[in-house]
PDB file of C-alpha atoms in Angstrom:
ATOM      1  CA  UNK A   1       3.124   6.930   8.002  1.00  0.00           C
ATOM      2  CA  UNK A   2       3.865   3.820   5.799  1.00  0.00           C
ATOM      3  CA  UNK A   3       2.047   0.950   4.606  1.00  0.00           C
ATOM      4  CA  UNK A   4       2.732  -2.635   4.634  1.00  0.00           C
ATOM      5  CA  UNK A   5       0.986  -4.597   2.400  1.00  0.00           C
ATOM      6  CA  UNK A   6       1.189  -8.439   2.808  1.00  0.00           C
ATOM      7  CA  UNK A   7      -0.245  -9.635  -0.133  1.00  0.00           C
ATOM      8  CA  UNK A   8      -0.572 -11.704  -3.316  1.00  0.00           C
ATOM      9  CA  UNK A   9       1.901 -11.070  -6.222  1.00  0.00           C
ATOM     10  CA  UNK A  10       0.501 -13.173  -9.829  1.00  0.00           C
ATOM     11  CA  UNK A  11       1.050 -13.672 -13.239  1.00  0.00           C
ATOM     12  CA  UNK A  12      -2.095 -12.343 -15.113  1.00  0.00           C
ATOM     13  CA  UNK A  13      -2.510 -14.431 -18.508  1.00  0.00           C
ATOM     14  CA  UNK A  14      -5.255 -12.218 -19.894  1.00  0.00           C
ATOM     15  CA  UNK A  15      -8.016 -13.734 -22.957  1.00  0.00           C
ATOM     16  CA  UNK A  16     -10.163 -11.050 -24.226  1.00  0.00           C
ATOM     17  CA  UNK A  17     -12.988 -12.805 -25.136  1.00  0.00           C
ATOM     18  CA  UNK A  18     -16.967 -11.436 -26.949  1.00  0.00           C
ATOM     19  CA  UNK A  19     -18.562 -13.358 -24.372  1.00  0.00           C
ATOM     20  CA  UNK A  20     -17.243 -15.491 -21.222  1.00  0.00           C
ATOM     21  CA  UNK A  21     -16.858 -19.323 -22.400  1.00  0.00           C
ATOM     22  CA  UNK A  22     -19.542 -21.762 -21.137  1.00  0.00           C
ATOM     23  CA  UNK A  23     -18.662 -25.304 -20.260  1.00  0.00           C
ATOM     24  CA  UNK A  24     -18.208 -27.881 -22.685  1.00  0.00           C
ATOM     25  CA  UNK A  25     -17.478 -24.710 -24.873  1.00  0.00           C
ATOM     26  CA  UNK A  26     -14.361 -23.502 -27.011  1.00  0.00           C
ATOM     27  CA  UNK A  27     -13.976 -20.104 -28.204  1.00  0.00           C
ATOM     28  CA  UNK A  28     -10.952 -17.938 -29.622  1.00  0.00           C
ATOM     29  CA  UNK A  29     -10.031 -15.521 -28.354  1.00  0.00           C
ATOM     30  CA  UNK A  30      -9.267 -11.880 -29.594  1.00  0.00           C
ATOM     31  CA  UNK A  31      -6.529 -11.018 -27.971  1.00  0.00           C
ATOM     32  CA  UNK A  32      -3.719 -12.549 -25.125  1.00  0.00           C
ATOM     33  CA  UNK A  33      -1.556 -10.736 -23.011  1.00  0.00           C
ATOM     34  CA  UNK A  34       0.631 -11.372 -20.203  1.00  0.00           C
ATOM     35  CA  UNK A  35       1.112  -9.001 -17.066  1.00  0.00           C
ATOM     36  CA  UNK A  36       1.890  -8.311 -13.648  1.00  0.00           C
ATOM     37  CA  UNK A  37      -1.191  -8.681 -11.287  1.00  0.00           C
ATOM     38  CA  UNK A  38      -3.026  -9.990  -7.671  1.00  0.00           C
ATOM     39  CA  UNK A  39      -5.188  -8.094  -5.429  1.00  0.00           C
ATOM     40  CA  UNK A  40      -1.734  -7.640  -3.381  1.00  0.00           C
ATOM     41  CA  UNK A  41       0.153  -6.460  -6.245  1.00  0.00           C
ATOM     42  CA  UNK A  42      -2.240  -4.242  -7.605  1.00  0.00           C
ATOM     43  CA  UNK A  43      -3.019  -2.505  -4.346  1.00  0.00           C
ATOM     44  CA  UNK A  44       0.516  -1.109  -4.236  1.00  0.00           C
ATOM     45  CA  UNK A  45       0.616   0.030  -7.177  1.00  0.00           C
ATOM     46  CA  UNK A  46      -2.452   1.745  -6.410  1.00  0.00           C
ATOM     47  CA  UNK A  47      -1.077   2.996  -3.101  1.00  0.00           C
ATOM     48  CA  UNK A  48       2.118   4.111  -4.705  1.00  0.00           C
ATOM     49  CA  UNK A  49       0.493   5.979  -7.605  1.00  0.00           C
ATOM     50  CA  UNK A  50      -1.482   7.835  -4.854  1.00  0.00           C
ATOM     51  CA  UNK A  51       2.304   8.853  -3.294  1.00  0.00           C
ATOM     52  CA  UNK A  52       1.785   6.709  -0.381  1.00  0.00           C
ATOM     53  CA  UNK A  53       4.997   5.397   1.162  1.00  0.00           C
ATOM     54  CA  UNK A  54       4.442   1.579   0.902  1.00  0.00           C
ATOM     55  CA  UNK A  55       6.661  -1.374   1.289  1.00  0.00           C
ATOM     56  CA  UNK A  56       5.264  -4.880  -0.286  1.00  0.00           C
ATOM     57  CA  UNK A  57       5.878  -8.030   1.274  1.00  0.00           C
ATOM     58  CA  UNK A  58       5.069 -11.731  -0.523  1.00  0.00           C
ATOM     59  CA  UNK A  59       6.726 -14.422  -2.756  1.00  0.00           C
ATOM     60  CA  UNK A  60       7.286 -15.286  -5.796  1.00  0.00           C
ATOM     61  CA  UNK A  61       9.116 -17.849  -7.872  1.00  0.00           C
ATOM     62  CA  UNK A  62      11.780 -17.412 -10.797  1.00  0.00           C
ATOM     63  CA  UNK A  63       9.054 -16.881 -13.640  1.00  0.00           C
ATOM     64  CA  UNK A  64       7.936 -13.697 -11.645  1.00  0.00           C
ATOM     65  CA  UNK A  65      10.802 -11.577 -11.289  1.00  0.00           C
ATOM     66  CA  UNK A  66       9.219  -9.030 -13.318  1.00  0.00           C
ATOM     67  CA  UNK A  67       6.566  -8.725 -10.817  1.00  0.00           C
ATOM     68  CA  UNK A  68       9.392  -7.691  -8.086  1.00  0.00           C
ATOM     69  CA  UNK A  69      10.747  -5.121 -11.222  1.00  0.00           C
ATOM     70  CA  UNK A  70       6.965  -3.614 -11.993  1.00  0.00           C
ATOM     71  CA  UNK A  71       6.442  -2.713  -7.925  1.00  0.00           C
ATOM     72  CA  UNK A  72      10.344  -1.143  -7.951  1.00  0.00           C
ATOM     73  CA  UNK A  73       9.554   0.835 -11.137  1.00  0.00           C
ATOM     74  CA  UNK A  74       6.565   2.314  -9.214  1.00  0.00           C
ATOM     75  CA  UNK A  75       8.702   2.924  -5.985  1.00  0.00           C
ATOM     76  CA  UNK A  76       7.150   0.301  -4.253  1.00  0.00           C
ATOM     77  CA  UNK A  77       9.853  -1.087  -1.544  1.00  0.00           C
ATOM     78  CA  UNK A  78      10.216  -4.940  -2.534  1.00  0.00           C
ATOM     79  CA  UNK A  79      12.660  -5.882   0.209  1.00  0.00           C
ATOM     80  CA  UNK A  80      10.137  -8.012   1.605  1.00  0.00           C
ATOM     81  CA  UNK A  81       9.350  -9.577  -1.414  1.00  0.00           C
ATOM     82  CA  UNK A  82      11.293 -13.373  -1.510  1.00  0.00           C
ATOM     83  CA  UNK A  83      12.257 -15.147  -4.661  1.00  0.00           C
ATOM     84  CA  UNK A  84      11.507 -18.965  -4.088  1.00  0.00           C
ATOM     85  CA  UNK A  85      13.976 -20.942  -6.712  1.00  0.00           C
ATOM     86  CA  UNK A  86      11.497 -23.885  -6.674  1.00  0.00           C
ATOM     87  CA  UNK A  87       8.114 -22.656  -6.545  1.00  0.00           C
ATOM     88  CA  UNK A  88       5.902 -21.347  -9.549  1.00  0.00           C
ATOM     89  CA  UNK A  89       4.531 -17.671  -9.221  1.00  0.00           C
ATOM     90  CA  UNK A  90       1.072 -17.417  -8.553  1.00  0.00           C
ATOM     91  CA  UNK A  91      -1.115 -16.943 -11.345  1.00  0.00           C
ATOM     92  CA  UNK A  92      -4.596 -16.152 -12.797  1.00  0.00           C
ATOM     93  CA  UNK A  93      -6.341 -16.904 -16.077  1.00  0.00           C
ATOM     94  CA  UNK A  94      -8.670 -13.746 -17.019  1.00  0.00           C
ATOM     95  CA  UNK A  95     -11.574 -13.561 -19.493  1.00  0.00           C
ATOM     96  CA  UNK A  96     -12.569 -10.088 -20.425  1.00  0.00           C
ATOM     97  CA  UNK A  97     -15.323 -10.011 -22.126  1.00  0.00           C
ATOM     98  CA  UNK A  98     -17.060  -7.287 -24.534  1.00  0.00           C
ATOM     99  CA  UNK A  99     -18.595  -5.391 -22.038  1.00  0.00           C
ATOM    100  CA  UNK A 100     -15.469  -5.201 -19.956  1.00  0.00           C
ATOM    101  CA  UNK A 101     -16.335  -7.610 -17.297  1.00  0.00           C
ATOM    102  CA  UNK A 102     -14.031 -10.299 -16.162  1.00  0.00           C
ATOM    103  CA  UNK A 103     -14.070 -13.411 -14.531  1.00  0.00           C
ATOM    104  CA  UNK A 104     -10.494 -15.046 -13.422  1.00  0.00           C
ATOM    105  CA  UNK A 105      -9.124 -18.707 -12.375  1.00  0.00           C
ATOM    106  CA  UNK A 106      -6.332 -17.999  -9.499  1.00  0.00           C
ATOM    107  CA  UNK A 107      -3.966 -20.526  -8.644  1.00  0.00           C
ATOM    108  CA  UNK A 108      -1.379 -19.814  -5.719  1.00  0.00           C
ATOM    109  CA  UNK A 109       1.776 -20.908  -5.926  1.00  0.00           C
ATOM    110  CA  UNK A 110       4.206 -19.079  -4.003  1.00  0.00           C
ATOM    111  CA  UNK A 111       1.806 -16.894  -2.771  1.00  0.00           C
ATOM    112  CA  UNK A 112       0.711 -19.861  -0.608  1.00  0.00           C
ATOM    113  CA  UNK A 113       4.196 -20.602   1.028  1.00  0.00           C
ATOM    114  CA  UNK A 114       4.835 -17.321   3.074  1.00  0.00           C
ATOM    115  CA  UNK A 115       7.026 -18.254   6.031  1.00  0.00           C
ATOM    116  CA  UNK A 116       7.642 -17.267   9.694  1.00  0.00           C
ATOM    117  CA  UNK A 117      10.825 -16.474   9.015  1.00  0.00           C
ATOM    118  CA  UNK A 118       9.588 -13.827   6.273  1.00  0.00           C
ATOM    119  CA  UNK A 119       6.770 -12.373   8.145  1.00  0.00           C
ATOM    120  CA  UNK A 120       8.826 -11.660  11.542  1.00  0.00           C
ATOM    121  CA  UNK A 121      11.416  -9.790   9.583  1.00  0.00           C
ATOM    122  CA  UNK A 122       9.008  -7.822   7.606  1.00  0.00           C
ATOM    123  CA  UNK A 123       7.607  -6.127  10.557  1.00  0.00           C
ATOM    124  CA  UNK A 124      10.868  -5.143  12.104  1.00  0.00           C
ATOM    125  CA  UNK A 125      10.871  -1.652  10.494  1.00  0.00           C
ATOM    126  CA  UNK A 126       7.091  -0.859  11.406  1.00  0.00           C
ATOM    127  CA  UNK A 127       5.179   1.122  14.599  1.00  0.00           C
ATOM    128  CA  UNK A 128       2.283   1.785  15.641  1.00  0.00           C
ATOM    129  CA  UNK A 129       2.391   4.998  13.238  1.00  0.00           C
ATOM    130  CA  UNK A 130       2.087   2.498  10.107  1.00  0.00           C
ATOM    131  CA  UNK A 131      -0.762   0.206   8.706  1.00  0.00           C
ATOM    132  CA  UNK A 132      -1.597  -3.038   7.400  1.00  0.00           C
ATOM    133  CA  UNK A 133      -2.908  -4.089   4.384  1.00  0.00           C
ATOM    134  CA  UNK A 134      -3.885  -7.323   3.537  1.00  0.00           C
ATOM    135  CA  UNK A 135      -6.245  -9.818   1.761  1.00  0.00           C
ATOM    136  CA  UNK A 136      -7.233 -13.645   1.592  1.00  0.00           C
ATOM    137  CA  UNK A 137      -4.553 -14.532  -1.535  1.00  0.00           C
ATOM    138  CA  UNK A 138      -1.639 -15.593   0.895  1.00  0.00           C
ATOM    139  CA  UNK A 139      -1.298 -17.995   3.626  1.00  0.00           C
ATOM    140  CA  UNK A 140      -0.616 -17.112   7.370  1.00  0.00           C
ATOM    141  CA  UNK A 141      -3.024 -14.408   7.777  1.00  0.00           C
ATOM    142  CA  UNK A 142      -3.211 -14.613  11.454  1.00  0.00           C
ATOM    143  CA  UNK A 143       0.258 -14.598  12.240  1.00  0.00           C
ATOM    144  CA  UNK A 144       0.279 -11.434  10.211  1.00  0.00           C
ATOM    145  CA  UNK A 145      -2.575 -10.295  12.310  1.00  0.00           C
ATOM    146  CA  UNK A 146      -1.306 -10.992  15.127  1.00  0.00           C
ATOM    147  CA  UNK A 147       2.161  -9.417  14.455  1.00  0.00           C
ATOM    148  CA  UNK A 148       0.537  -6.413  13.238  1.00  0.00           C
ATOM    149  CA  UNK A 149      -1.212  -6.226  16.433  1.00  0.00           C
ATOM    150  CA  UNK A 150       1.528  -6.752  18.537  1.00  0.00           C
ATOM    151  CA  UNK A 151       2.878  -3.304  16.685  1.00  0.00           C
ATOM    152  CA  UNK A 152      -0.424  -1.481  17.244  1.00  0.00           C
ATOM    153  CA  UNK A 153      -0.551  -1.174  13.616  1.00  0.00           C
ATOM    154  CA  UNK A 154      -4.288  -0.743  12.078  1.00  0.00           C
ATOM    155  CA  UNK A 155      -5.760  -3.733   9.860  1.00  0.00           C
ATOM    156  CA  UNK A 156      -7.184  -3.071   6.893  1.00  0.00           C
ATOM    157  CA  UNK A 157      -8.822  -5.933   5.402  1.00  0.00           C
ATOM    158  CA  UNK A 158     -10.065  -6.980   2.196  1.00  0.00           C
ATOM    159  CA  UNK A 159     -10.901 -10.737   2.602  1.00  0.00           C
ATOM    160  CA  UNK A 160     -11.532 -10.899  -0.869  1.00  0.00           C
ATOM    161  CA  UNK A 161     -11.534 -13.621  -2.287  1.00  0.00           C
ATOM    162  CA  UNK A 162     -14.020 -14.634   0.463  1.00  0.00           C
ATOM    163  CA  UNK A 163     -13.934 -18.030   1.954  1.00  0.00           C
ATOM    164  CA  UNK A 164     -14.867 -19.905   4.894  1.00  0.00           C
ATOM    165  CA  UNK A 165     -11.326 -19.408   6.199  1.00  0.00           C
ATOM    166  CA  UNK A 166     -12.244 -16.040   7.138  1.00  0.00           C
ATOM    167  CA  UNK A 167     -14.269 -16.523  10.100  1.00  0.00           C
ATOM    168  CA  UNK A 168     -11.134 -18.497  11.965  1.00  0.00           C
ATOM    169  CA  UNK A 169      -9.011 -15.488  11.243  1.00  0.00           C
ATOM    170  CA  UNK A 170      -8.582 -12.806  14.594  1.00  0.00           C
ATOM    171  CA  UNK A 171     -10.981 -10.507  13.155  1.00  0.00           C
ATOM    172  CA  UNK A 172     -11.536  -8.526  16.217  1.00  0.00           C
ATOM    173  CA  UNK A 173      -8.236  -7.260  15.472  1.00  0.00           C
ATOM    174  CA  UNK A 174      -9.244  -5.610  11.927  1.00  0.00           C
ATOM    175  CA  UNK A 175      -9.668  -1.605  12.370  1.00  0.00           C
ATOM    176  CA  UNK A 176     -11.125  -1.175   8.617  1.00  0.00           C
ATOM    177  CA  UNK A 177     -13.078  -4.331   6.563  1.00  0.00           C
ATOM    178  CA  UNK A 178     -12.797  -3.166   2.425  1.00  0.00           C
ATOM    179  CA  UNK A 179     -15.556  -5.657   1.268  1.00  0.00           C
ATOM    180  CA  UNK A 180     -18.089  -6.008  -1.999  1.00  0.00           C
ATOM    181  CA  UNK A 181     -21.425  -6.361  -1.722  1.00  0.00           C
ATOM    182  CA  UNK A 182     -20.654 -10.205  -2.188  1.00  0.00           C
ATOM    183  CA  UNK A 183     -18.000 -10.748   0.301  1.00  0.00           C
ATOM    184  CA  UNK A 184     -20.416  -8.015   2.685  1.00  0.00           C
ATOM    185  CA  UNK A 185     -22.773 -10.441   2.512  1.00  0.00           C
ATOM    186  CA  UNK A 186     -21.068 -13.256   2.902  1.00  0.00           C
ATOM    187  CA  UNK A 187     -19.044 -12.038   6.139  1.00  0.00           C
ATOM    188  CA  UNK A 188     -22.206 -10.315   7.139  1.00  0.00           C
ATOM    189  CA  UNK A 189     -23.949 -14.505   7.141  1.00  0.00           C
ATOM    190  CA  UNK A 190     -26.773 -12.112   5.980  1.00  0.00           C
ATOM    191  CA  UNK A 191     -28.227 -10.140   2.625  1.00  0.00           C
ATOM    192  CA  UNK A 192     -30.134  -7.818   4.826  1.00  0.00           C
ATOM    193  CA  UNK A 193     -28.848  -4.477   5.885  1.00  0.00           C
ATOM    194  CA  UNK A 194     -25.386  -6.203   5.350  1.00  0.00           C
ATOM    195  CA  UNK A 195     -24.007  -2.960   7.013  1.00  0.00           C
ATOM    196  CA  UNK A 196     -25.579  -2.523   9.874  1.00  0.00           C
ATOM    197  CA  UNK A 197     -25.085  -6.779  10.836  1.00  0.00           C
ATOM    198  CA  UNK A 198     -21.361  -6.095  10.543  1.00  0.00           C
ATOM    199  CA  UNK A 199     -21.484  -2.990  12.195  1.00  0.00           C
ATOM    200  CA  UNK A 200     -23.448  -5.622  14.980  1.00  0.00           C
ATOM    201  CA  UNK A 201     -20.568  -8.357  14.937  1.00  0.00           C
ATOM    202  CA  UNK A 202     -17.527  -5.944  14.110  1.00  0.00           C
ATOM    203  CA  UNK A 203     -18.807  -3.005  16.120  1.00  0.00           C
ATOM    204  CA  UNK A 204     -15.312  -2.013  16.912  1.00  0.00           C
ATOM    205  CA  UNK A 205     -13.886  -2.046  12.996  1.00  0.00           C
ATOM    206  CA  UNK A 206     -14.841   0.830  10.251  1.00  0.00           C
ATOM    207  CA  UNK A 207     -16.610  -1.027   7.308  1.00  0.00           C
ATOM    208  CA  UNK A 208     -16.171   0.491   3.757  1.00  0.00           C
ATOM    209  CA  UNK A 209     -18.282  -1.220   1.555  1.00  0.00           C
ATOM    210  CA  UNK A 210     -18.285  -1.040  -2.448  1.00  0.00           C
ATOM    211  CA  UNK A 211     -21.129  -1.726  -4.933  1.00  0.00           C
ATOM    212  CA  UNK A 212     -19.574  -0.806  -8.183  1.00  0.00           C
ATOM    213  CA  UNK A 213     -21.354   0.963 -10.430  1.00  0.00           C
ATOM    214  CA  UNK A 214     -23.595   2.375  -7.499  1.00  0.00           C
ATOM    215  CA  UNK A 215     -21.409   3.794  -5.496  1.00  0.00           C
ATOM    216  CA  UNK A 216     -19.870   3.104  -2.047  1.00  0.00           C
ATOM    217  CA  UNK A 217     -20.349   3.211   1.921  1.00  0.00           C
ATOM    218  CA  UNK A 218     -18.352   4.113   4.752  1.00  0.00           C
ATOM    219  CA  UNK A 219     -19.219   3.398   8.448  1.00  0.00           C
ATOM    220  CA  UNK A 220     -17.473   4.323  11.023  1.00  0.00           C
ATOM    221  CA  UNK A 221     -16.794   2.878  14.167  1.00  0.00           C
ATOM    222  CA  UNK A 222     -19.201   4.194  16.781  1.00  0.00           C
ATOM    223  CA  UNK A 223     -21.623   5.419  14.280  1.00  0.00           C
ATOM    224  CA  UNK A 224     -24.801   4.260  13.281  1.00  0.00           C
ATOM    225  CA  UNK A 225     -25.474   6.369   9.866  1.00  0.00           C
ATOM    226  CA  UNK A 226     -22.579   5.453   7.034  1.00  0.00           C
ATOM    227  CA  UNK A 227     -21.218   8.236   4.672  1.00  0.00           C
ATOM    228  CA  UNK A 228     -22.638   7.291   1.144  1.00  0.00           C
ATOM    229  CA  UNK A 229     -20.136   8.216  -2.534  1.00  0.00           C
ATOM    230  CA  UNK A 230     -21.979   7.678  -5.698  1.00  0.00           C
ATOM    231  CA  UNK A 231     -19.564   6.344  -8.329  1.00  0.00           C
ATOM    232  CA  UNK A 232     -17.857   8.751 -11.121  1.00  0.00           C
ATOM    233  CA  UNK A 233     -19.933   7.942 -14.402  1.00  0.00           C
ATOM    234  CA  UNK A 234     -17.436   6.467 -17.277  1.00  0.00           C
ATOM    235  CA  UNK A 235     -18.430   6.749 -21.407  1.00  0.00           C
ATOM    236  CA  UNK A 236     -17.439   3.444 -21.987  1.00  0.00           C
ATOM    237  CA  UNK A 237     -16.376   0.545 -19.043  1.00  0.00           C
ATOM    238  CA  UNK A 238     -13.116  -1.159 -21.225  1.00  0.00           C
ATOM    239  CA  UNK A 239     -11.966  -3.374 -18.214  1.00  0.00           C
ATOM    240  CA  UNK A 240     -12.782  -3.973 -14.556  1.00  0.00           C
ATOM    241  CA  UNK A 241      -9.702  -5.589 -13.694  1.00  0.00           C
ATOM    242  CA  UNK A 242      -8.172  -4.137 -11.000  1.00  0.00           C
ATOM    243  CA  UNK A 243     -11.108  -1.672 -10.116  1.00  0.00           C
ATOM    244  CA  UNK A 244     -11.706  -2.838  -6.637  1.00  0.00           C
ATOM    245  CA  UNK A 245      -7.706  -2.602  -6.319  1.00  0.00           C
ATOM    246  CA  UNK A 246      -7.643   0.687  -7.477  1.00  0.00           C
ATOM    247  CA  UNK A 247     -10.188   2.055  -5.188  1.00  0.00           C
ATOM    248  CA  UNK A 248      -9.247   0.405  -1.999  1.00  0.00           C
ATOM    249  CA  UNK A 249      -5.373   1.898  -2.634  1.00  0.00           C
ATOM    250  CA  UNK A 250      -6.817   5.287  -3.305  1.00  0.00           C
ATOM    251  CA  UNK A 251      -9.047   5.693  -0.533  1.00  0.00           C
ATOM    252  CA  UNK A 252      -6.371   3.892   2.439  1.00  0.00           C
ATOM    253  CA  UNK A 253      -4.267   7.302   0.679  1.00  0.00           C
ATOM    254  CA  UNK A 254      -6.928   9.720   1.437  1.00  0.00           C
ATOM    255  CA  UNK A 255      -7.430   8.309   4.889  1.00  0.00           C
ATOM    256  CA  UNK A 256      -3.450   8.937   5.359  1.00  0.00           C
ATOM    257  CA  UNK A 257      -3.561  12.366   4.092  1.00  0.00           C
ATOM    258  CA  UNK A 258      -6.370  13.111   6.740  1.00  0.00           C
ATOM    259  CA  UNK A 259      -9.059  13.575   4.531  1.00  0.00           C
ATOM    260  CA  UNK A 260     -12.708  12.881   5.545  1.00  0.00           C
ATOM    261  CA  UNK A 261     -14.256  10.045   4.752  1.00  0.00           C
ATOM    262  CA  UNK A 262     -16.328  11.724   1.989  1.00  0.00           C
ATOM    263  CA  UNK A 263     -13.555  13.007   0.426  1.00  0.00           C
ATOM    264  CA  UNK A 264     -11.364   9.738   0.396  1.00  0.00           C
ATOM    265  CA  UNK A 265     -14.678   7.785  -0.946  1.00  0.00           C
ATOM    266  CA  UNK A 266     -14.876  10.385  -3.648  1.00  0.00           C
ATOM    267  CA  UNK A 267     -11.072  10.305  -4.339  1.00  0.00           C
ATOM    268  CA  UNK A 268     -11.154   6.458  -4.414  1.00  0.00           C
ATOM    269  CA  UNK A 269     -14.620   6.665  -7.074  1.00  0.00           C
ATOM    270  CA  UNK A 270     -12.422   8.636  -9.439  1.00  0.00           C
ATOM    271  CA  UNK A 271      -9.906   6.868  -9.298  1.00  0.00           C
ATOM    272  CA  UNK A 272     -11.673   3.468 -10.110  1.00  0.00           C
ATOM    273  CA  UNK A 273     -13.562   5.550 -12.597  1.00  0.00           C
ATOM    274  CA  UNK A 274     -10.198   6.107 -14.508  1.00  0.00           C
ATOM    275  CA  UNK A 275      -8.916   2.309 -14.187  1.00  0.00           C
ATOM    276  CA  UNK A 276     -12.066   0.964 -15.853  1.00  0.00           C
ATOM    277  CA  UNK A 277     -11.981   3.193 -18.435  1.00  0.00           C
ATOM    278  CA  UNK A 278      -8.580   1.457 -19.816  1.00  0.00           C
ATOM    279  CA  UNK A 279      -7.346  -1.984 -20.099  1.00  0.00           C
ATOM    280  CA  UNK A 280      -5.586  -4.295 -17.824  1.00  0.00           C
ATOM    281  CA  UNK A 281      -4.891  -4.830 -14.675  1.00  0.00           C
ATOM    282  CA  UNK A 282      -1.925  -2.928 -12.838  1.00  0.00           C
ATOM    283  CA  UNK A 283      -1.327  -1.167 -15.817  1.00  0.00           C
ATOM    284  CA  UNK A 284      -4.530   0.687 -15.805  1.00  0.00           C
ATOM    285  CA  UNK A 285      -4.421   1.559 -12.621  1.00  0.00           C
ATOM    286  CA  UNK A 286      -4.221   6.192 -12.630  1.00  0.00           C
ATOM    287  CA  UNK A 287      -1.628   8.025 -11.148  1.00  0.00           C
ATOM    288  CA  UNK A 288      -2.365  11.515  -9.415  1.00  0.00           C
ATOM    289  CA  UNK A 289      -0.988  12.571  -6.151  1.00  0.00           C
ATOM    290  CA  UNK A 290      -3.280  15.215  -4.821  1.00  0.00           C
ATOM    291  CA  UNK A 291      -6.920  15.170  -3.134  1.00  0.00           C
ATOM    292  CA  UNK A 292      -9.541  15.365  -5.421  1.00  0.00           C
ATOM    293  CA  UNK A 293     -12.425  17.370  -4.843  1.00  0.00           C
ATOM    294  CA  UNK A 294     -15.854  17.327  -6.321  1.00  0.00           C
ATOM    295  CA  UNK A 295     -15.501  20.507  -8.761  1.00  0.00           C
ATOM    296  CA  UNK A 296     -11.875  18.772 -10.079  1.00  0.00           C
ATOM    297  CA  UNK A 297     -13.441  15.048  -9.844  1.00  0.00           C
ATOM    298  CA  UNK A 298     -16.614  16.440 -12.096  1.00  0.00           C
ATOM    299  CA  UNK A 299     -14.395  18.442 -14.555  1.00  0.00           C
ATOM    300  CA  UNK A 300     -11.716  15.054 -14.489  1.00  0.00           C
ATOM    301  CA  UNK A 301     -15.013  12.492 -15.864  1.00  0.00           C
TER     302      UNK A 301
END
């Protein structure tokens, strides 16, 4: 089984900051750095450090070659990914602040020009056997949809970031939603029970649904009563960059493997346990390649 993720490929410019700058405001900051980044980009990293066979598929422009390198290094299969000579590489601008929160300006460049062309030949290698990952960084989200369907691949979703655009998508076709509490809410049109109203207007797609440092759900289809992961416990939370990333590529790999949901929710926890405990963004993200159960998670933290 393979995965192909269609998704967002960026530039991270990275300020760590004491505290997040208010408007009107100038601050220094402590330290800069430059990396490779994007929900879409991050996700395969995460999906490759968690031996997943995944192939990536976006574009980028000349300044973000290194992004193509960073996925190869990781054995992520970039022959999906298109170099556009006369576009600009998505990007973000990240503040990190003291307590190892972050908030981040995205601006899409190439990311925003995905073609026909592109998306019909990256499907031509997949079946039914495979899945699809994708999120709301790139353009042409329901021909992907649509394309995937055609396959009978399964949809996972992370429509983060959230936006209106959302609801005109074909989301009747999505067989797992990956959401925050925000974007739950937000897709759910609701703050109440936000699982059990999608489970009510997506009753034929799995929700997992993550609330950070308190854990995580898991409903499946058909089911009424979600499977509930508290969150490893960290000493010290560095950066949260690429948490969210982390987690959603460990837990699509524990799904793969065959693992229960418990188990992938637990596997995913540690995992995001172990990217916030370091800095930046795809580099923080862990590498391990075997299930982790609860005795090995507890002894890992």
């Amino acid at each position: 089984m393979r995965v192909l993720n269609f998704g967002s490929l960026n530039i991270d410019n990275v300020f760590a900051v004491q505290e997040f700058v208010r408007p009107g405001e100038t601050l220094a900051a402590k330290s800069f750095s430059r990396g490779a980044g994007g929900k879409g980009l991050n996700q395969s990293i995460a999906l490759a450090r968690a031996g997943v066979s995944v192939s990536h598929a976006g574009k980028i422009g000349p300044d973000g070659i290194f992004l193509k390198e960073t996925l190869s290094a990781d054995g992520v299969d970039v022959s999906f990914v298109d170099v556009s000579p006369n576009e600009f590489t998505g990007s973000a601008m990240i503040q990190v602040s003291s307590s190892g929160e972050n908030c981040i300006i995205l601006y899409g460049g190439a990311n925003q020009n995905i073609s026909r062309s592109q998306i019909e030949r990256a499907f031509e290698t997949f079946s039914s056997e495979d899945i699809l990952l994708i999120q709301n960084e790139i353009n042409s989200l329901d021909l992907i949809m649509h394309k995937a369907a055609e396959k009978g691949m399964r949809i996972f979703f992370n429509p983060a970031p959230m936006t209106d655009n959302v609801f005109e998508l074909p989301l009747n076709l999505v067989d797992t939603f990956i959401v925050n509490e925000i974007e739950g809410a937000m897709l759910a049109r609701s703050e109440d029970d936000v699982l059990q109203v999608l489970r009510q207007k997506y009753s034929n797609s799995n929700i997992l649904l993550t609330l950070g440092s308190r854990g995580a759900f898991y409903l499946a289809k058909g089911e009424v009563k979600p499977v509930f992961s508290p969150a490893c416990k960290v000493e010290k939370v560095v950066d949260t960059t690429a948490a969210g990333d982390t987690f959603t590529g460990y837990f699509i790999s524990g799904i793969i493997r065959g693992l229960s949901p418990a188990d992938a929710l637990l596997l995913a926890s540690q995992a995001a346990a172990l990217c916030i405990s370091a800095p930046g963004a795809s580099s923080s993200i862990p590498r391990f390649f075997f299930p982790v159960k609860k005795s090995l998670a507890k002894k890992a933290m």
